[in-house]
C-alpha cells in the first residue's frame, strides 16, 4: 500500500507579527511561500489563522502558535484562533479525563488555568478518522456535531439534534450551518443581509434558507458580514454586505473609482437588494449594490465549477476546476 503523501502549507499577506512560521517579522509576503512547520519533519494537519497569530496542530497532537501569541503544547486534537480567544480541543487534566474543550487568552501561553473549560462526553466525541482526527467538521463545530463554540458568551452552544450539522461557520455577528442533506441554515444578526432571508432582521434560532430549498449545498463560508455557499453542482451563491465588493457584485468602492461621493439611494428593488448610485470616473452615476439580503447566483466562466469557498472579513476566495480537466 502506497504511503499517503503529505500536503504542503503556504502563507502570504501581512506578516508584521510573524504570523506565518518562517515568514519573519515586519514583512509583507506578496506571493505564497512554504511555511516552516513547527519541529523537524512535523506533519501539520490543521492551521487556524487569526489576524495577528496563527495556530498549527500536528497529527501527533502538538499545538504551536506563531505571531503576536507564541507557545507550544501537547495533547491537542484541534485549535481555533481568534483575537479574543484561542480555543483548543485537547486531553483533559489527569489520567482518563477524556477530551476537554478549553478557551485561553491568546497571550497566556496556555499556562495556568483556562478562561473556561467544558468536558466533551464520549457520545459527542464520535469516531476518529484515520490519523486520529475527529470525523466531524473542524472547530468551531465540535466532534459529534451536537454543539459549537464561539468567541463570545455563551462560549458553548448546543445544537438541536435534528439539525445533523456537517459544517458550521461563524461571521462577526452571524452563523451558517450546513446539514447532512446539503441544506443551509443561518442565524444571528441580519442588519447587513448576511442571513439571506430577504430581510435585515435578526434570527435567534437556526432558520433554513428558503431561497436555496431543493438545491443541495456542498460548502458554506462566512465572512464578517457576508455569506457564501457552493452547490453540489459547482454553482456559487452569495449574499450580505457588499461594501468592498466582496460579493463580486457592483460595489460603491468600485463605482467611485477612487472618488469621494455622497451616494444617492435609489431605494430597494423588488427583489430586496439595496441598489444605490455613486459618481463614477466619468462623472456619471454608476449603480452599485450595498446589501444583497438573499442568495444571488454568480456567473462563472463556461465550463468552470466551484469546489470550495472561503471568506475573510471583507473578501471572498473561491477554488474552481475546469469541467474539461482530467479528474
PDB file of C-alpha atoms in Angstrom, residues 54-264:
ATOM      1  CA  UNK A  54      -1.589  31.503  13.631  1.00  0.00           C
ATOM      2  CA  UNK A  55      -2.237  28.163  15.331  1.00  0.00           C
ATOM      3  CA  UNK A  56      -0.734  24.930  13.933  1.00  0.00           C
ATOM      4  CA  UNK A  57      -1.762  21.433  15.033  1.00  0.00           C
ATOM      5  CA  UNK A  58       0.213  18.324  14.036  1.00  0.00           C
ATOM      6  CA  UNK A  59      -1.089  14.773  13.663  1.00  0.00           C
ATOM      7  CA  UNK A  60       0.954  13.942  16.727  1.00  0.00           C
ATOM      8  CA  UNK A  61      -1.144  16.336  18.821  1.00  0.00           C
ATOM      9  CA  UNK A  62       1.328  19.203  19.134  1.00  0.00           C
ATOM     10  CA  UNK A  63      -0.016  22.771  19.076  1.00  0.00           C
ATOM     11  CA  UNK A  64       2.256  25.673  18.185  1.00  0.00           C
ATOM     12  CA  UNK A  65       1.399  29.372  17.925  1.00  0.00           C
ATOM     13  CA  UNK A  66       3.261  31.879  15.782  1.00  0.00           C
ATOM     14  CA  UNK A  67       2.900  35.666  15.760  1.00  0.00           C
ATOM     15  CA  UNK A  68       1.729  38.024  18.497  1.00  0.00           C
ATOM     16  CA  UNK A  69       0.991  34.936  20.619  1.00  0.00           C
ATOM     17  CA  UNK A  70       3.514  32.151  20.965  1.00  0.00           C
ATOM     18  CA  UNK A  71       3.562  28.825  22.776  1.00  0.00           C
ATOM     19  CA  UNK A  72       3.743  25.077  22.288  1.00  0.00           C
ATOM     20  CA  UNK A  73       1.615  22.402  23.927  1.00  0.00           C
ATOM     21  CA  UNK A  74       0.893  18.708  23.514  1.00  0.00           C
ATOM     22  CA  UNK A  75      -2.208  16.537  23.598  1.00  0.00           C
ATOM     23  CA  UNK A  76      -4.189  18.747  21.194  1.00  0.00           C
ATOM     24  CA  UNK A  77      -6.660  17.465  18.607  1.00  0.00           C
ATOM     25  CA  UNK A  78      -7.811  20.779  17.145  1.00  0.00           C
ATOM     26  CA  UNK A  79      -7.426  24.549  17.610  1.00  0.00           C
ATOM     27  CA  UNK A  80      -9.415  27.589  16.572  1.00  0.00           C
ATOM     28  CA  UNK A  81      -7.720  31.004  16.661  1.00  0.00           C
ATOM     29  CA  UNK A  82      -9.377  34.390  17.117  1.00  0.00           C
ATOM     30  CA  UNK A  83      -8.150  37.673  18.560  1.00  0.00           C
ATOM     31  CA  UNK A  84     -10.430  37.264  21.586  1.00  0.00           C
ATOM     32  CA  UNK A  85      -9.843  33.591  22.373  1.00  0.00           C
ATOM     33  CA  UNK A  86      -7.743  30.580  21.488  1.00  0.00           C
ATOM     34  CA  UNK A  87      -9.988  27.515  21.694  1.00  0.00           C
ATOM     35  CA  UNK A  88      -8.341  24.090  21.823  1.00  0.00           C
ATOM     36  CA  UNK A  89      -9.672  20.555  21.945  1.00  0.00           C
ATOM     37  CA  UNK A  90      -7.229  18.513  23.988  1.00  0.00           C
ATOM     38  CA  UNK A  91      -6.854  15.743  26.502  1.00  0.00           C
ATOM     39  CA  UNK A  92      -8.232  16.792  29.869  1.00  0.00           C
ATOM     40  CA  UNK A  93      -6.091  17.038  33.018  1.00  0.00           C
ATOM     41  CA  UNK A  94      -5.498  13.781  34.796  1.00  0.00           C
ATOM     42  CA  UNK A  95      -5.409  10.192  33.647  1.00  0.00           C
ATOM     43  CA  UNK A  96      -8.569   9.025  31.889  1.00  0.00           C
ATOM     44  CA  UNK A  97     -10.065  12.526  31.953  1.00  0.00           C
ATOM     45  CA  UNK A  98     -11.229  12.315  28.341  1.00  0.00           C
ATOM     46  CA  UNK A  99     -11.349  15.218  25.911  1.00  0.00           C
ATOM     47  CA  UNK A 100     -11.788  18.787  27.099  1.00  0.00           C
ATOM     48  CA  UNK A 101     -12.678  21.962  25.234  1.00  0.00           C
ATOM     49  CA  UNK A 102     -10.621  24.851  26.620  1.00  0.00           C
ATOM     50  CA  UNK A 103     -10.604  28.577  25.930  1.00  0.00           C
ATOM     51  CA  UNK A 104      -7.481  30.632  26.626  1.00  0.00           C
ATOM     52  CA  UNK A 105      -6.388  34.221  26.230  1.00  0.00           C
ATOM     53  CA  UNK A 106      -4.134  34.118  23.142  1.00  0.00           C
ATOM     54  CA  UNK A 107      -1.219  35.627  25.075  1.00  0.00           C
ATOM     55  CA  UNK A 108      -1.491  33.225  28.028  1.00  0.00           C
ATOM     56  CA  UNK A 109       0.947  30.662  26.547  1.00  0.00           C
ATOM     57  CA  UNK A 110      -1.585  28.056  27.773  1.00  0.00           C
ATOM     58  CA  UNK A 111      -0.174  28.300  31.288  1.00  0.00           C
ATOM     59  CA  UNK A 112      -2.233  28.329  34.466  1.00  0.00           C
ATOM     60  CA  UNK A 113      -5.971  27.736  34.199  1.00  0.00           C
ATOM     61  CA  UNK A 114      -8.077  28.248  31.042  1.00  0.00           C
ATOM     62  CA  UNK A 115     -10.697  31.006  30.980  1.00  0.00           C
ATOM     63  CA  UNK A 116     -13.314  28.272  30.743  1.00  0.00           C
ATOM     64  CA  UNK A 117     -13.414  24.574  30.025  1.00  0.00           C
ATOM     65  CA  UNK A 118     -16.025  22.044  29.019  1.00  0.00           C
ATOM     66  CA  UNK A 119     -15.687  18.274  29.077  1.00  0.00           C
ATOM     67  CA  UNK A 120     -16.697  16.651  25.804  1.00  0.00           C
ATOM     68  CA  UNK A 121     -18.617  13.477  26.632  1.00  0.00           C
ATOM     69  CA  UNK A 122     -17.934  10.182  24.856  1.00  0.00           C
ATOM     70  CA  UNK A 123     -21.222  10.469  22.945  1.00  0.00           C
ATOM     71  CA  UNK A 124     -20.070  13.795  21.459  1.00  0.00           C
ATOM     72  CA  UNK A 125     -16.571  12.731  20.543  1.00  0.00           C
ATOM     73  CA  UNK A 126     -17.596  10.431  17.710  1.00  0.00           C
ATOM     74  CA  UNK A 127     -15.246   8.081  15.929  1.00  0.00           C
ATOM     75  CA  UNK A 128     -11.887   9.238  14.767  1.00  0.00           C
ATOM     76  CA  UNK A 129     -10.888   9.193  11.146  1.00  0.00           C
ATOM     77  CA  UNK A 130      -7.560   7.589  10.159  1.00  0.00           C
ATOM     78  CA  UNK A 131      -4.733   9.572  11.693  1.00  0.00           C
ATOM     79  CA  UNK A 132      -6.628  10.365  14.901  1.00  0.00           C
ATOM     80  CA  UNK A 133      -8.579  13.353  13.596  1.00  0.00           C
ATOM     81  CA  UNK A 134     -12.217  13.903  14.586  1.00  0.00           C
ATOM     82  CA  UNK A 135     -14.598  12.811  11.833  1.00  0.00           C
ATOM     83  CA  UNK A 136     -16.942  15.753  12.289  1.00  0.00           C
ATOM     84  CA  UNK A 137     -16.067  19.172  10.910  1.00  0.00           C
ATOM     85  CA  UNK A 138     -13.320  21.258  12.439  1.00  0.00           C
ATOM     86  CA  UNK A 139     -13.844  23.819  15.183  1.00  0.00           C
ATOM     87  CA  UNK A 140     -15.985  25.812  15.837  1.00  0.00           C
ATOM     88  CA  UNK A 141     -18.173  22.723  15.262  1.00  0.00           C
ATOM     89  CA  UNK A 142     -17.416  20.156  17.946  1.00  0.00           C
ATOM     90  CA  UNK A 143     -16.818  16.459  17.267  1.00  0.00           C
ATOM     91  CA  UNK A 144     -20.164  14.725  17.181  1.00  0.00           C
ATOM     92  CA  UNK A 145     -21.730  17.873  15.642  1.00  0.00           C
ATOM     93  CA  UNK A 146     -24.004  18.447  18.632  1.00  0.00           C
ATOM     94  CA  UNK A 147     -22.578  21.785  19.744  1.00  0.00           C
ATOM     95  CA  UNK A 148     -20.325  24.624  18.662  1.00  0.00           C
ATOM     96  CA  UNK A 149     -18.052  27.154  20.302  1.00  0.00           C
ATOM     97  CA  UNK A 150     -17.915  30.929  19.761  1.00  0.00           C
ATOM     98  CA  UNK A 151     -15.521  33.682  20.912  1.00  0.00           C
ATOM     99  CA  UNK A 152     -18.308  35.473  22.814  1.00  0.00           C
ATOM    100  CA  UNK A 153     -20.683  34.306  25.558  1.00  0.00           C
ATOM    101  CA  UNK A 154     -22.252  31.837  25.604  1.00  0.00           C
ATOM    102  CA  UNK A 155     -18.998  30.207  24.585  1.00  0.00           C
ATOM    103  CA  UNK A 156     -20.513  26.736  24.310  1.00  0.00           C
ATOM    104  CA  UNK A 157     -23.840  26.383  22.481  1.00  0.00           C
ATOM    105  CA  UNK A 158     -25.682  23.101  21.885  1.00  0.00           C
ATOM    106  CA  UNK A 159     -27.334  22.362  18.538  1.00  0.00           C
ATOM    107  CA  UNK A 160     -30.715  20.717  18.075  1.00  0.00           C
ATOM    108  CA  UNK A 161     -30.143  17.009  17.241  1.00  0.00           C
ATOM    109  CA  UNK A 162     -32.405  17.229  14.196  1.00  0.00           C
ATOM    110  CA  UNK A 163     -30.021  19.686  12.522  1.00  0.00           C
ATOM    111  CA  UNK A 164     -27.409  16.950  11.906  1.00  0.00           C
ATOM    112  CA  UNK A 165     -24.694  19.520  11.191  1.00  0.00           C
ATOM    113  CA  UNK A 166     -21.937  18.752   8.708  1.00  0.00           C
ATOM    114  CA  UNK A 167     -20.199  22.130   8.822  1.00  0.00           C
ATOM    115  CA  UNK A 168     -20.569  25.346  10.794  1.00  0.00           C
ATOM    116  CA  UNK A 169     -19.053  28.757  10.041  1.00  0.00           C
ATOM    117  CA  UNK A 170     -19.104  31.935  12.150  1.00  0.00           C
ATOM    118  CA  UNK A 171     -19.113  35.522  10.874  1.00  0.00           C
ATOM    119  CA  UNK A 172     -18.711  38.628  13.003  1.00  0.00           C
ATOM    120  CA  UNK A 173     -22.366  38.559  14.048  1.00  0.00           C
ATOM    121  CA  UNK A 174     -23.937  35.513  12.392  1.00  0.00           C
ATOM    122  CA  UNK A 175     -23.607  31.763  11.926  1.00  0.00           C
ATOM    123  CA  UNK A 176     -24.079  29.418   8.971  1.00  0.00           C
ATOM    124  CA  UNK A 177     -24.756  25.698   9.250  1.00  0.00           C
ATOM    125  CA  UNK A 178     -24.690  23.057   6.513  1.00  0.00           C
ATOM    126  CA  UNK A 179     -26.554  19.861   7.364  1.00  0.00           C
ATOM    127  CA  UNK A 180     -26.011  16.328   6.082  1.00  0.00           C
ATOM    128  CA  UNK A 181     -28.691  16.779   3.405  1.00  0.00           C
ATOM    129  CA  UNK A 182     -26.959  19.878   1.997  1.00  0.00           C
ATOM    130  CA  UNK A 183     -29.458  22.360   3.443  1.00  0.00           C
ATOM    131  CA  UNK A 184     -28.187  25.733   4.721  1.00  0.00           C
ATOM    132  CA  UNK A 185     -29.348  27.375   7.961  1.00  0.00           C
ATOM    133  CA  UNK A 186     -28.451  30.832   9.303  1.00  0.00           C
ATOM    134  CA  UNK A 187     -28.997  32.812  12.492  1.00  0.00           C
ATOM    135  CA  UNK A 188     -27.677  35.835  14.384  1.00  0.00           C
ATOM    136  CA  UNK A 189     -27.707  39.496  13.401  1.00  0.00           C
ATOM    137  CA  UNK A 190     -29.027  40.331   9.933  1.00  0.00           C
ATOM    138  CA  UNK A 191     -28.528  44.082   9.636  1.00  0.00           C
ATOM    139  CA  UNK A 192     -26.277  43.635   6.588  1.00  0.00           C
ATOM    140  CA  UNK A 193     -28.398  40.974   4.910  1.00  0.00           C
ATOM    141  CA  UNK A 194     -25.896  38.285   5.890  1.00  0.00           C
ATOM    142  CA  UNK A 195     -28.596  35.779   6.911  1.00  0.00           C
ATOM    143  CA  UNK A 196     -30.024  35.511   3.393  1.00  0.00           C
ATOM    144  CA  UNK A 197     -33.704  35.563   4.357  1.00  0.00           C
ATOM    145  CA  UNK A 198     -34.534  38.689   2.316  1.00  0.00           C
ATOM    146  CA  UNK A 199     -34.757  40.996   5.356  1.00  0.00           C
ATOM    147  CA  UNK A 200     -32.389  42.777   7.738  1.00  0.00           C
ATOM    148  CA  UNK A 201     -33.967  41.210  10.816  1.00  0.00           C
ATOM    149  CA  UNK A 202     -32.111  39.087  13.356  1.00  0.00           C
ATOM    150  CA  UNK A 203     -32.835  35.399  13.883  1.00  0.00           C
ATOM    151  CA  UNK A 204     -32.359  33.845  17.317  1.00  0.00           C
ATOM    152  CA  UNK A 205     -32.515  30.228  16.131  1.00  0.00           C
ATOM    153  CA  UNK A 206     -31.210  28.415  13.024  1.00  0.00           C
ATOM    154  CA  UNK A 207     -33.567  29.108  10.117  1.00  0.00           C
ATOM    155  CA  UNK A 208     -33.368  27.326   6.748  1.00  0.00           C
ATOM    156  CA  UNK A 209     -32.737  29.498   3.691  1.00  0.00           C
ATOM    157  CA  UNK A 210     -35.931  29.175   1.709  1.00  0.00           C
ATOM    158  CA  UNK A 211     -34.282  30.602  -1.422  1.00  0.00           C
ATOM    159  CA  UNK A 212     -31.960  27.569  -1.538  1.00  0.00           C
ATOM    160  CA  UNK A 213     -34.565  24.888  -0.845  1.00  0.00           C
ATOM    161  CA  UNK A 214     -34.116  21.945  -3.196  1.00  0.00           C
ATOM    162  CA  UNK A 215     -30.543  22.932  -4.139  1.00  0.00           C
ATOM    163  CA  UNK A 216     -28.110  20.709  -2.161  1.00  0.00           C
ATOM    164  CA  UNK A 217     -25.002  22.578  -0.997  1.00  0.00           C
ATOM    165  CA  UNK A 218     -21.507  21.160  -0.567  1.00  0.00           C
ATOM    166  CA  UNK A 219     -19.729  24.079   1.151  1.00  0.00           C
ATOM    167  CA  UNK A 220     -20.544  27.162   3.234  1.00  0.00           C
ATOM    168  CA  UNK A 221     -18.353  30.080   4.310  1.00  0.00           C
ATOM    169  CA  UNK A 222     -18.987  33.149   6.463  1.00  0.00           C
ATOM    170  CA  UNK A 223     -17.234  36.494   6.154  1.00  0.00           C
ATOM    171  CA  UNK A 224     -17.520  39.353   8.599  1.00  0.00           C
ATOM    172  CA  UNK A 225     -20.958  40.359   7.319  1.00  0.00           C
ATOM    173  CA  UNK A 226     -21.471  38.268   4.187  1.00  0.00           C
ATOM    174  CA  UNK A 227     -22.063  34.619   3.330  1.00  0.00           C
ATOM    175  CA  UNK A 228     -21.208  32.202   0.519  1.00  0.00           C
ATOM    176  CA  UNK A 229     -22.160  28.657  -0.351  1.00  0.00           C
ATOM    177  CA  UNK A 230     -21.185  26.263  -3.132  1.00  0.00           C
ATOM    178  CA  UNK A 231     -23.728  23.822  -4.543  1.00  0.00           C
ATOM    179  CA  UNK A 232     -23.020  20.166  -5.269  1.00  0.00           C
ATOM    180  CA  UNK A 233     -23.087  21.062  -8.978  1.00  0.00           C
ATOM    181  CA  UNK A 234     -20.417  23.783  -8.562  1.00  0.00           C
ATOM    182  CA  UNK A 235     -22.555  26.945  -8.504  1.00  0.00           C
ATOM    183  CA  UNK A 236     -21.787  29.874  -6.156  1.00  0.00           C
ATOM    184  CA  UNK A 237     -24.487  31.643  -4.153  1.00  0.00           C
ATOM    185  CA  UNK A 238     -23.518  34.778  -2.229  1.00  0.00           C
ATOM    186  CA  UNK A 239     -25.309  37.376  -0.094  1.00  0.00           C
ATOM    187  CA  UNK A 240     -24.895  40.038   2.599  1.00  0.00           C
ATOM    188  CA  UNK A 241     -22.830  43.238   2.769  1.00  0.00           C
ATOM    189  CA  UNK A 242     -21.069  44.371  -0.409  1.00  0.00           C
ATOM    190  CA  UNK A 243     -19.206  47.432   0.908  1.00  0.00           C
ATOM    191  CA  UNK A 244     -15.849  46.321  -0.523  1.00  0.00           C
ATOM    192  CA  UNK A 245     -17.113  44.284  -3.474  1.00  0.00           C
ATOM    193  CA  UNK A 246     -16.821  41.036  -1.508  1.00  0.00           C
ATOM    194  CA  UNK A 247     -19.949  39.685  -3.244  1.00  0.00           C
ATOM    195  CA  UNK A 248     -18.439  40.101  -6.745  1.00  0.00           C
ATOM    196  CA  UNK A 249     -21.340  42.463  -7.452  1.00  0.00           C
ATOM    197  CA  UNK A 250     -21.045  46.190  -8.346  1.00  0.00           C
ATOM    198  CA  UNK A 251     -19.865  47.979  -5.196  1.00  0.00           C
ATOM    199  CA  UNK A 252     -19.597  51.601  -4.166  1.00  0.00           C
ATOM    200  CA  UNK A 253     -15.816  51.493  -3.837  1.00  0.00           C
ATOM    201  CA  UNK A 254     -15.508  50.223  -7.407  1.00  0.00           C
ATOM    202  CA  UNK A 255     -18.194  52.548  -8.768  1.00  0.00           C
ATOM    203  CA  UNK A 256     -16.464  55.621  -7.376  1.00  0.00           C
ATOM    204  CA  UNK A 257     -13.042  54.574  -8.692  1.00  0.00           C
ATOM    205  CA  UNK A 258     -11.212  56.481  -6.006  1.00  0.00           C
ATOM    206  CA  UNK A 259     -13.596  59.466  -5.851  1.00  0.00           C
ATOM    207  CA  UNK A 260     -15.450  60.569  -2.738  1.00  0.00           C
ATOM    208  CA  UNK A 261     -19.178  60.817  -3.359  1.00  0.00           C
ATOM    209  CA  UNK A 262     -22.175  61.122  -1.098  1.00  0.00           C
ATOM    210  CA  UNK A 263     -24.067  58.415  -2.970  1.00  0.00           C
ATOM    211  CA  UNK A 264     -27.735  58.723  -3.744  1.00  0.00           C
TER     212      UNK A 264
END
